[in-house]
């Protein structure tokens, strides 16, 4: 296992602070200080002119779901290979606000700076920066700024700049700029990928500068989508401003405010920025829409935006915050809060978009949505912000038509197959062995939505959207495999790729078959629910989908006969039919510097023919469906996979940690957790600059709640099996369950459950020998139990 | 099975004749009348100005092995994906010879033509055309032409044009042209392939026109290879020529001869053309080299070239010609001769190049060399022109270094892995599941060279080249797999693709494992031979290859423990470990118009997950190594594969036919043969325009000799097991064996073996019940046996 690195930032539970600006750390810190509301995302780039190259930084502003397309080229294309790329587009930058005194423009790289500090304020949802600039002539100006991306007004990004002349009276100029000369870095940073928009991709439809207001509307060349954005310095002390000028250049706009600074008297400038696209405001002109948003923000004012932001964020923390007492607790809490904050801010909330693997913090993975959302992020939201989970699942529902089309392309006459990676709902994977072959995406989505409905009790969602997803995904499972005579009539699924991307195009991937079976079970359950509670909906679905009752009989049979590969001698479930036969892995053959993502240095065939695993695969199945296996069985499997797994994915260790907890390998579970908790904050992989590792961030929460506290939801029963790590004296967290908020407070030998709000709930405490103990919890009540 | 189509050309054993020119058939006939000597290839395009578009024709002139490279782009590239394409380059055309009378230039499309006839003369190695042209003014000219690509002078293509004024005395102009404005059609005709040189790719280094001589030298933009070519009208009646003019244009050159025609008096013009490249004449300038070739041809003269051509071709037929008495015999003989002629003329003979899948008749498959050469063409050459087989195998030897490099890229620390498709010896496959994963190429090459050495007794070749190939390929087999505990310690090879391209990346492909085992056996045998006969060579190889004796021990163990998938219940060898588990194939789900190459209309995963086979795979193994299995066993397997094979490859039916013969399914064997014999001549697949199906052409010979006559070479014993098809009364053919020529003459109940030339030979006649009967044959002797 990897050794933890030293902390990069000062330890503080709720704040991440950069105490000194250095160009070496700039690229990474742009991710650390990235802000988002799930709709707009902006990297933590500075207010000043952007002075970085491709190795030291990347300006980035995104609208979730707003993408560009180009033709994809292949050495040899296959039928069904996507021909159009989808790339989250890097949009015009509005944040730039330059300050000039005596003709000298402030620059972090060139100016004399002291008392620099920048903080991510995780309780407020803000980034705050302050510094003192000494001009060449010796003038000192205190420059403070605040930035937020509003959760309350999804189109709004806001900045407050406060300038205080410390040792002089005199003039200054502030230039608020719009820069539409932007382009994605994709190709520059990922030479093996032959797609993505290279060069500027927005055709400017409008660019205006008037007063302090800058407006831009542009349309992408490939996807023909239109976006608009604009900014306005809407609040400033009138007495301090002597002149306002505005002008536009080629793809740029600028508003210049001439200021009269008085020594010691702060001048506060509030700048509002808005982004919108044709995807979410189809009526009227985008120009008008953006202006309206800016005007609304002006009327609301920066103070109100800050206040609402705090309320929104506090509400999240009130349901999600975690306390640890014990060794390293401050460090861990900071790491966990950082993870939760980034996940929390990065998820699409409007049902029109999902959550990219790196949220909106960078261009990595083209901004695509993967299974990460359903298996890593959504479970966290289900228990902390179920409305966000619902929005993300609704987005999947809204792409069902594309998934149906994809199923036809893949040869399935019925049902829906969700894309492995996508923005607009269509498959965007250009290498099917690691892409479309990952059929498990269907079961992952089904799992997440079933969990959502079980935990929230949201039957309406199941009736309106969930059942259709479950039925359509089930139909693909019922078509893709067959009852195989050579496997005693068991149902076999051939030629798929499981989560483990080092074992591709395999037969009977354990995880896939297991999850497919549960997908079918949940679909049957959904049909039963419709029959009982919404027969009209069932009729509608039967008609629209040409769904026949006999399909249900087939599903039952498949569930009954689903094949899971099993090795009698070892008593384990091999990852797939061929896994045990593969060549034993000899790590010694791999030079140490190549012991990471193997595809970088090895041919796929070399990788595939060895008996090793990139990441949690079967083990993920044992986590999600541990009720289907005995603890002893899971232990044997864990021992086996522990030996063969290389953890060359950030989606791996958190899952191993949870299963380690399940089977009582508490020290190992703790080590895994420690490897995950601060992975991004301390940049273990030296690639945080490219964006967050969202799945791992959310996975650390699961490691605590599903791991150490052993929380599970099976068959409508919420259960816990707590075990506090040796080095801690207490772990406290909260989960939302059927509208109620439960606090779980774990000590060495005791656990306390408190119902903080909502209706009474029934929980189960799992005890190794004595069986499950039901706990009925009323509002305000605390039940304490020995563990 | 497919129904035979009607004959396109008049039936004639040795001639294929086009009796009328129509534009609809032009593209196909360009392949029919293509000529080659294995070095130069020229399509059967007309002498006139080329007037066809991409749908009706393609001018084509090639030098075997002369290729252009461009960058290959991938949606996502893998480590080891070839980055440079290799494309057989379409070269400047020299054949064009325009005739003009009274300002009217002859055109097959526009002029008034009668008595048109064009023939491929397979006994002479010529194409002859004749017609009468009536000009708009009523003048009639008899125009005859002869064309050959010289086997004797590998750089020379020659044309004789004879013009006879039939009803007038008067002037004519003959323009001999060079057209370097050429480009490949690749991309135009194959949109799924994203490589190949688009647009003109030769940078002109020299273009001269002087007297009747045109010379061109150009260098490719990507591969930086230089080629030169030139033509000269070297022989003409001086009295008839009134003026000669020469000029060059942009990428063109032209020599114009003004002629004085006398009624009834033929004017004969002999034009010689030469092609050469830096790959085979590295010393001196190509201009000089080409001029020398032209001068040598002039001195030899057209008559001598024609005479030598005939001698060369006759020598081939003296060893390869086949006689059939019985139903359809003329039709079949024509088809067979056509097949043999195209195979015979298309093979590289200089050890510097191989034989493309479509020989030099078109741009199909980029002009790449595949396993087709070793498994389909070389066996034919071994028994008819062993010197050509040797040249082709020598070319493989000459690419061993590239194959070693490829093995390293694929993760093998020792040995050599030959490329799936290539021109320059490097892997050119851009889709590894159907490319580099076909490891069997190593065993195919080894099989062909072992067969060559066994049949010819050429120990020198084995010592000089063969042993090294066998040892290096064996080393890859010894590294790629492992002794698997879950298969009782048997040696398993995972993640390869066998010949069947509908079942890719499988574990334990029967054909691959079987052929690998035999490859290892042959390698051991080669080492034994070296130890005995050339110990100095073994020492040299051990030092140079760092070869250790313990590797031999490992090989022995692998041979002993090679795993072959076996289905106990059915008593058959499944194609691979997962084959029997796949979804049963339901042809009804496939619309009739899509029941051909499935990749055109179906995603690879749809194809891979079904239990069906594109082509002979396991069945090919049962053919090549029928000595390893009982007839009953082969019959069971044949019955099984007969059911699941779709024959979506031209490499399939000929092999099924041979195995059908082996197991006594004589009617079926005959049907398969009838499906193959005239496949190209009658253009069953409507794609002959793109070039010959070389493997099937050679396969029909194998179907006769290895099928109906049951010829095999195992363990140094040449054996026959003849059975004459019901509808025939006689089948006669010849094979060359250890320098001797044997004639085999099969009747219904008897077979006669005659040693036509060479030293005495020992043959075996296989008899179902009585065991093998040895036949010792002396020169001139005929032995007749009952069958």
Coordinates of C-alpha atoms in Angstrom, one line a residue, chain A residues 55-238:
Chain A
X55 CA 2.2 22.7 -17.7
X56 CA 1.4 25.2 -15.0
X57 CA -2.3 25.8 -15.2
X58 CA -5.6 25.7 -17.1
X59 CA -8.3 28.3 -17.1
X60 CA -11.6 26.4 -16.9
X61 CA -15.3 27.5 -16.9
X62 CA -18.0 24.9 -17.6
X63 CA -21.7 24.5 -17.9
X64 CA -22.6 20.9 -16.9
X65 CA -23.9 19.1 -20.0
X66 CA -22.7 21.7 -22.5
X67 CA -20.5 19.9 -24.9
X68 CA -18.9 20.1 -28.3
X69 CA -18.7 17.3 -30.9
X70 CA -16.1 16.5 -33.5
X71 CA -15.7 13.6 -35.8
X72 CA -13.9 10.7 -34.2
X73 CA -11.5 8.8 -36.4
X74 CA -10.5 5.2 -36.0
X75 CA -7.8 3.0 -37.4
X76 CA -10.6 0.6 -38.2
X77 CA -14.1 1.6 -37.1
X78 CA -16.6 -1.0 -36.0
X79 CA -20.3 -0.9 -36.6
X80 CA -21.7 1.0 -33.7
X81 CA -18.5 2.9 -32.9
X82 CA -19.6 6.5 -31.9
X83 CA -18.7 8.8 -34.7
X84 CA -19.2 12.0 -32.9
X85 CA -17.3 13.0 -29.8
X86 CA -18.8 14.7 -26.8
X87 CA -16.5 17.0 -24.9
X88 CA -17.4 19.3 -22.0
X89 CA -16.5 22.6 -23.5
X90 CA -14.3 25.1 -21.8
X91 CA -16.2 28.3 -22.0
X92 CA -15.4 32.0 -22.0
X93 CA -13.9 33.3 -18.8
X94 CA -15.6 36.1 -17.0
X95 CA -13.7 36.2 -13.7
X96 CA -10.8 38.2 -14.9
X97 CA -10.6 41.5 -13.1
X98 CA -7.3 43.4 -13.4
X99 CA -6.1 46.1 -11.1
X100 CA -3.8 48.8 -12.4
X101 CA -2.1 51.5 -10.4
X102 CA 0.3 54.0 -12.1
X103 CA 0.2 52.0 -15.2
X104 CA 1.4 48.9 -13.4
X105 CA -1.0 46.0 -13.6
X106 CA -1.1 43.6 -10.7
X107 CA 0.3 40.1 -11.4
X108 CA 0.8 37.3 -9.0
X109 CA 3.8 36.2 -11.0
X110 CA 5.5 39.6 -11.3
X111 CA 4.3 41.9 -8.6
X112 CA 5.6 42.3 -5.1
X113 CA 3.1 40.4 -2.9
X114 CA 2.9 39.9 0.9
X115 CA 0.5 38.5 3.4
X116 CA -0.9 36.2 0.7
X117 CA -3.6 33.8 1.7
X118 CA -6.3 31.9 -0.1
X119 CA -8.9 29.7 1.6
X120 CA -11.6 27.4 0.6
X121 CA -14.3 28.0 3.2
X122 CA -16.2 24.8 3.2
X123 CA -18.8 25.9 5.7
X124 CA -19.6 29.0 3.7
X125 CA -19.2 27.7 0.1
X126 CA -16.8 30.5 -0.6
X127 CA -13.2 31.0 -1.7
X128 CA -11.5 34.0 -0.1
X129 CA -8.2 35.5 -1.1
X130 CA -6.3 38.4 0.5
X131 CA -2.9 39.9 -0.1
X132 CA -1.0 43.1 0.0
X133 CA 0.5 44.5 -3.2
X134 CA 3.4 46.9 -3.2
X135 CA 3.8 48.7 -6.5
X136 CA 7.1 49.5 -7.9
X137 CA 6.6 53.0 -6.6
X138 CA 6.0 51.7 -3.2
X139 CA 2.3 52.1 -3.0
X140 CA 0.6 49.4 -0.9
X141 CA -2.8 48.1 -1.7
X142 CA -4.7 45.5 0.3
X143 CA -6.6 43.3 -2.2
X144 CA -9.3 41.0 -0.9
X145 CA -11.6 38.9 -2.9
X146 CA -14.5 36.6 -2.3
X147 CA -15.9 34.2 -4.8
X148 CA -18.9 31.9 -4.9
X149 CA -20.9 29.9 -7.3
X150 CA -24.4 30.2 -6.1
X151 CA -26.4 27.2 -5.1
X152 CA -29.4 29.4 -4.9
X153 CA -29.2 31.0 -8.3
X154 CA -27.8 28.3 -10.5
X155 CA -26.7 30.6 -13.3
X156 CA -24.7 32.9 -11.0
X157 CA -21.0 33.1 -10.2
X158 CA -20.1 36.1 -8.1
X159 CA -17.0 37.9 -7.0
X160 CA -16.4 40.7 -4.5
X161 CA -13.2 42.6 -4.7
X162 CA -12.2 44.9 -1.9
X163 CA -9.3 47.3 -2.6
X164 CA -7.8 49.4 0.2
X165 CA -5.0 51.8 -0.4
X166 CA -2.8 51.4 2.6
X167 CA -0.3 54.2 2.3
X168 CA -1.6 56.6 -0.3
X169 CA -4.5 58.4 -1.9
X170 CA -4.6 58.0 -5.6
X171 CA -6.0 56.5 -8.7
X172 CA -6.5 52.9 -9.7
X173 CA -8.1 51.3 -12.6
X174 CA -10.1 48.0 -12.4
X175 CA -10.7 46.2 -15.7
X176 CA -13.5 43.6 -15.7
X177 CA -13.0 41.4 -18.7
X178 CA -14.6 38.7 -20.8
X179 CA -12.3 36.4 -22.7
X180 CA -13.9 34.1 -25.3
X181 CA -10.5 33.1 -26.8
X182 CA -10.7 29.8 -25.0
X183 CA -10.2 26.2 -26.0
X184 CA -10.0 22.8 -24.4
X185 CA -6.6 21.3 -23.4
X186 CA -7.8 17.8 -24.1
X187 CA -5.5 16.9 -26.9
X188 CA -2.5 18.7 -25.4
X189 CA -2.7 16.7 -22.2
X190 CA -3.8 13.4 -23.6
X191 CA -2.1 12.5 -26.8
X192 CA -3.6 9.0 -27.1
X193 CA -7.1 10.4 -27.4
X194 CA -8.0 11.4 -30.9
X195 CA -11.0 13.5 -30.4
X196 CA -12.2 16.6 -28.6
X197 CA -12.4 20.1 -29.8
X198 CA -9.1 21.4 -30.8
X199 CA -8.7 25.1 -31.1
X200 CA -11.6 27.6 -30.4
X201 CA -14.9 26.0 -31.0
X202 CA -17.4 28.7 -30.3
X203 CA -18.6 30.8 -33.2
X204 CA -19.4 34.2 -31.7
X205 CA -22.9 35.3 -32.2
X206 CA -22.8 38.4 -30.0
X207 CA -20.3 40.3 -28.0
X208 CA -21.2 43.5 -26.3
X209 CA -19.7 45.8 -23.8
X210 CA -21.8 48.6 -22.2
X211 CA -21.3 50.3 -19.0
X212 CA -19.9 47.7 -16.7
X213 CA -21.8 44.9 -18.5
X214 CA -20.2 42.4 -20.9
X215 CA -22.4 39.9 -22.8
X216 CA -21.4 37.1 -25.1
X217 CA -23.4 34.6 -27.0
X218 CA -21.8 31.8 -29.0
X219 CA -22.6 28.6 -30.8
X220 CA -20.5 25.5 -31.0
X221 CA -19.2 24.5 -34.4
X222 CA -19.9 20.8 -34.1
X223 CA -22.8 20.2 -31.7
X224 CA -24.5 23.4 -32.7
X225 CA -25.4 24.3 -29.1
X226 CA -25.6 27.9 -28.0
X227 CA -24.5 29.3 -24.8
X228 CA -24.6 32.8 -23.4
X229 CA -22.7 34.5 -20.6
X230 CA -22.2 37.9 -19.2
X231 CA -20.9 39.9 -16.3
X232 CA -21.6 43.2 -14.6
X233 CA -19.8 45.1 -11.9
X234 CA -23.1 45.9 -10.3
X235 CA -22.2 47.4 -7.0
X236 CA -19.5 49.9 -6.3
X237 CA -19.2 53.2 -4.3
X238 CA -20.3 55.8 -6.8

